[in-house]
One Martini backbone bead per residue (centre of mass of N, CA, C, O) as a GRO file, in nm:
protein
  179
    1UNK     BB    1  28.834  -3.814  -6.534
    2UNK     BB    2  28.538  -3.794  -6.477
    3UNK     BB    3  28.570  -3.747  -6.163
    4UNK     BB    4  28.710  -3.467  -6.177
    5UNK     BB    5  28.509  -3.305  -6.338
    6UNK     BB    6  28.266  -3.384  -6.123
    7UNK     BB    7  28.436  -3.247  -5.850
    8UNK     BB    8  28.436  -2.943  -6.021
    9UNK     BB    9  28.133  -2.919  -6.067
   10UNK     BB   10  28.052  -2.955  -5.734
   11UNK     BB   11  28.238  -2.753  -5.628
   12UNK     BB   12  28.138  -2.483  -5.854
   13UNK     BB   13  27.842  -2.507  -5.739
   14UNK     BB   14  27.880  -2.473  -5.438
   15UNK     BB   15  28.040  -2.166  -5.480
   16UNK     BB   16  27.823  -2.048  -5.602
   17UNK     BB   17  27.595  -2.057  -5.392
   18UNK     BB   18  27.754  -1.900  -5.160
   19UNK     BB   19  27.762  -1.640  -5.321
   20UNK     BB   20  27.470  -1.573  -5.356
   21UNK     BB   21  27.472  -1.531  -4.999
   22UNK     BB   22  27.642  -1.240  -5.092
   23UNK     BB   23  27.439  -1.087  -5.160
   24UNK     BB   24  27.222  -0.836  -5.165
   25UNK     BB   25  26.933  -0.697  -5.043
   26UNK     BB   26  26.611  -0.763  -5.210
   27UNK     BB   27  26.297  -0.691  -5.243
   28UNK     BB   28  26.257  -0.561  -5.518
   29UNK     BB   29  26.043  -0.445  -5.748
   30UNK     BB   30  25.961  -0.118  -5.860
   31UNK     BB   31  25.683  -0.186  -5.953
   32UNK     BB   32  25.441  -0.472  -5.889
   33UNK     BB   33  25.163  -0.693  -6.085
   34UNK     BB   34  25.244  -0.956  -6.104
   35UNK     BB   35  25.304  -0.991  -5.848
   36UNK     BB   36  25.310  -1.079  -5.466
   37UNK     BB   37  25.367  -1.035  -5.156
   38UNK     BB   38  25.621  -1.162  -4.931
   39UNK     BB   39  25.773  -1.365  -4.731
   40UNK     BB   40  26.128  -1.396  -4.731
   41UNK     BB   41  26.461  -1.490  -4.767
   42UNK     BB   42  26.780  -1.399  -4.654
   43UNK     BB   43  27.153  -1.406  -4.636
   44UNK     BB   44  27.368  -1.258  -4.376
   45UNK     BB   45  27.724  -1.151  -4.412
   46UNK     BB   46  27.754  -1.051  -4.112
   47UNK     BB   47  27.589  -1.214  -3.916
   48UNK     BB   48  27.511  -1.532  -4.090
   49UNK     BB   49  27.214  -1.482  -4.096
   50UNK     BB   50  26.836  -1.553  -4.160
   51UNK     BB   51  26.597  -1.355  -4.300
   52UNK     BB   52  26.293  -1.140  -4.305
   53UNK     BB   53  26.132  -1.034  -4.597
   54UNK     BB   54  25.947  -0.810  -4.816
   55UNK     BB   55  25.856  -0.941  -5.098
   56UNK     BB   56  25.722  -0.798  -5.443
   57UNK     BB   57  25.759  -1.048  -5.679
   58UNK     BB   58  25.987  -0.960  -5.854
   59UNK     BB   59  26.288  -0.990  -5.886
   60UNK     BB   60  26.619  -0.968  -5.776
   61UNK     BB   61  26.812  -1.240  -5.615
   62UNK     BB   62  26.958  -1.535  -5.519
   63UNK     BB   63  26.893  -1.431  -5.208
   64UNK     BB   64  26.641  -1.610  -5.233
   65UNK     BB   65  26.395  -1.787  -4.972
   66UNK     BB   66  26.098  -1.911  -4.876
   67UNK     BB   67  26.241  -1.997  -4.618
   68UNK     BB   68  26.473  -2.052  -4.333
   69UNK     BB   69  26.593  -2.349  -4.416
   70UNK     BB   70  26.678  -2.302  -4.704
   71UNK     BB   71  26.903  -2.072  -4.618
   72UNK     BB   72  27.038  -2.227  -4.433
   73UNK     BB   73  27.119  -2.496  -4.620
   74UNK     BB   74  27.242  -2.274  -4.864
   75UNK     BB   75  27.472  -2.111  -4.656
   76UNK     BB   76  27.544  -2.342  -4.442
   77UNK     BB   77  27.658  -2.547  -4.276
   78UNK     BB   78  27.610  -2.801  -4.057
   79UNK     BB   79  27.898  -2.729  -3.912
   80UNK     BB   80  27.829  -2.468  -3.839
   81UNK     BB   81  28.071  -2.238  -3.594
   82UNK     BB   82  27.974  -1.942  -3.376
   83UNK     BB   83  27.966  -1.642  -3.285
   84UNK     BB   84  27.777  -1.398  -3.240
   85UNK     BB   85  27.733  -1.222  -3.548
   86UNK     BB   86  28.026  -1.298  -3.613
   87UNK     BB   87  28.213  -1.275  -3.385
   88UNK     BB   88  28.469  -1.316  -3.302
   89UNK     BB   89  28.673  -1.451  -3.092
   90UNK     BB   90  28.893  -1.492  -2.857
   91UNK     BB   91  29.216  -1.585  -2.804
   92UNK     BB   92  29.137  -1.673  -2.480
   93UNK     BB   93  29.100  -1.963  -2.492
   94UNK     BB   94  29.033  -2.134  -2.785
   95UNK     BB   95  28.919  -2.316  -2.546
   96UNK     BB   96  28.621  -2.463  -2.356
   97UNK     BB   97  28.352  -2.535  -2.124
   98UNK     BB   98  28.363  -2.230  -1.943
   99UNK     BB   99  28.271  -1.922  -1.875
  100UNK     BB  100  28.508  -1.882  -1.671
  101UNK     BB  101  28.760  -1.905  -1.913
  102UNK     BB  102  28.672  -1.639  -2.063
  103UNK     BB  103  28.608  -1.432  -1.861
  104UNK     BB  104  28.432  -1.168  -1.783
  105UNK     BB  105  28.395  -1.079  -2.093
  106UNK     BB  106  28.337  -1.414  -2.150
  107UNK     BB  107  28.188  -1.667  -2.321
  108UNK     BB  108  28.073  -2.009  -2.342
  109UNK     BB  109  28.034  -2.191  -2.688
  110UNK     BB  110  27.870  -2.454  -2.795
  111UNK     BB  111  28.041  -2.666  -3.044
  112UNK     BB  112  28.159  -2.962  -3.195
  113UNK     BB  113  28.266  -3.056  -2.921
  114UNK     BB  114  28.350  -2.752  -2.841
  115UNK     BB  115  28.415  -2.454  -2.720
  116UNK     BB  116  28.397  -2.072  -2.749
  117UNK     BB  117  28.512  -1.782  -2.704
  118UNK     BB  118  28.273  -1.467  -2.612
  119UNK     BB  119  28.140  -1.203  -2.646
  120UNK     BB  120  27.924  -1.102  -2.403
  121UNK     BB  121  27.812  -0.900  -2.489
  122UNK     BB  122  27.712  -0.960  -2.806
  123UNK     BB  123  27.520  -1.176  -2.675
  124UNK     BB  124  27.321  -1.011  -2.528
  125UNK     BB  125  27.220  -0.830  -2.786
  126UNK     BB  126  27.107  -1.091  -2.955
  127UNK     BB  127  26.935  -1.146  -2.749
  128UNK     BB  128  26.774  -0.913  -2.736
  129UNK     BB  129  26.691  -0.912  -3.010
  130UNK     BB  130  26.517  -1.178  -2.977
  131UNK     BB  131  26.398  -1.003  -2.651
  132UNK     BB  132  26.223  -0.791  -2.666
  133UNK     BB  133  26.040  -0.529  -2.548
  134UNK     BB  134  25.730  -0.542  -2.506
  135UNK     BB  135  25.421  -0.445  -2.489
  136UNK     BB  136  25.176  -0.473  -2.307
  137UNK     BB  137  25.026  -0.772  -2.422
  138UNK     BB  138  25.279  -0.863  -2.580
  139UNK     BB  139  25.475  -1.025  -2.831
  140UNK     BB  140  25.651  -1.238  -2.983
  141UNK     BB  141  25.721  -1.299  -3.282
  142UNK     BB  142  25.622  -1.636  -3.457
  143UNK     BB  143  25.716  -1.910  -3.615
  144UNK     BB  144  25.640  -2.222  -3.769
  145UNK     BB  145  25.853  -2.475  -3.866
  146UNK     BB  146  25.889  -2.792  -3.859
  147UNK     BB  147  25.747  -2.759  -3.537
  148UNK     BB  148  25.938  -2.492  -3.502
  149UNK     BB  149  25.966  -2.239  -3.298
  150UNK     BB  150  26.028  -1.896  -3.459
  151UNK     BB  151  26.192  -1.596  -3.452
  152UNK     BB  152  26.113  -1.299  -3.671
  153UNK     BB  153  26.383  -1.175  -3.856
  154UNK     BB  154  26.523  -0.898  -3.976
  155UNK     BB  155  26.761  -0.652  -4.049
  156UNK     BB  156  26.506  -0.450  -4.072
  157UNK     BB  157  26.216  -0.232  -4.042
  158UNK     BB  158  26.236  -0.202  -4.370
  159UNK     BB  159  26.165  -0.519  -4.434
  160UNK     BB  160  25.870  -0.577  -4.359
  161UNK     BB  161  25.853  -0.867  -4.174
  162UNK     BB  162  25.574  -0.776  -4.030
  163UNK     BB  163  25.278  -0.830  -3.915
  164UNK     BB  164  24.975  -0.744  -3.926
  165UNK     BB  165  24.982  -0.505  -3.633
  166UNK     BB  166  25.258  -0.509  -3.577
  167UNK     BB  167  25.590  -0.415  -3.412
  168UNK     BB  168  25.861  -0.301  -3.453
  169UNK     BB  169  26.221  -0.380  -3.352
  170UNK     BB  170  26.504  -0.218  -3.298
  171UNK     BB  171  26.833  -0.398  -3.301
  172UNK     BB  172  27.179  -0.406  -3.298
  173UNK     BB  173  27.144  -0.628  -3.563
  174UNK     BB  174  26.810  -0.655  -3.524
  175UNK     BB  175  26.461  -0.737  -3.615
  176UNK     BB  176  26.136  -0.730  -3.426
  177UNK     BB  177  25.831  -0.855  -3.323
  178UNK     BB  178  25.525  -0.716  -3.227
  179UNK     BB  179  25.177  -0.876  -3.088
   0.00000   0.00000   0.00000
């Protein structure tokens, strides 16, 4: 009996996590003096992905997390697997190998030993967000968690993630900083 209560305890409590994880962005109250601005992390449950936003300090819901990966180990499981941006697969064929058996319009993306068709264009464009053109002299910002270097994406440049000094760049999934 104790086992069946203890797996309906840790089922209803894993299911509320990834719950808290499809609230709406916010970004916190205004005014806000008791807290201090910070950047912190939401997970976007339209694209699947980890967002930057800057947290007001005050406020907020349970979206709400210090880190990039901290997001993404509560959102998401570990072998979860999918096109880009969420979009869905291509109907044929089911698997892949290579790009071209996706035909013209579709790209193999390989994820838990199988290729799967998806978008090229929605996969382009997600790449372009990630690879703004950014103005002579600047480049995509960056930052490094656990030694690993990534770019620091909002879902909107309202979400005010880049540092001070960056040029938002608002790109047709998410929005990326040039510095």
């Amino acid at each position: 009996m104790w086992v069946y209560l203890i797996l309906f305890v840790s089922f209803t409590s894993a299911v509320d996590v990834f719950s808290d994880c499809t609230l709406p962005l916010e970004l916190g109250k205004t005014p806000c003096k008791a807290g201090k601005k910070e950047i912190k992390y939401h997970f976007d449950p339209t694209t699947m992905t980890c967002m930057a936003f800057e947290y007001t300090g005050c406020g907020g819901n349970k979206n709400l997390f210090n880190s990039d990966s901290e997001c993404w180990r509560t959102c998401l499981p570990i072998d979860h697997f999918g096109c880009p941006a969420a979009s869905p697969p291509l109907k044929s064929p089911e698997v892949c190998q290579e790009d071209k058996e996706c035909g013209a319009k579709g790209i193999c993306k390989w994820g838990q030993g199988f290729g799967i068709c998806c978008d090229k264009a929605i996969s382009e464009k997600v790449d372009a967000d990630y690879h703004p053109k950014c103005a002579k002299g600047t480049n995509v910002v960056k930052y490094e968690e656990g030694g690993i270097p990534s770019t620091r994406i909002g879902k909107t440049c309202k979400s005010n993630h880049c540092p001070k000094g960056a040029t938002c760049m608002q790109g047709t999934y998410f929005a990326t900083c040039c510095k």
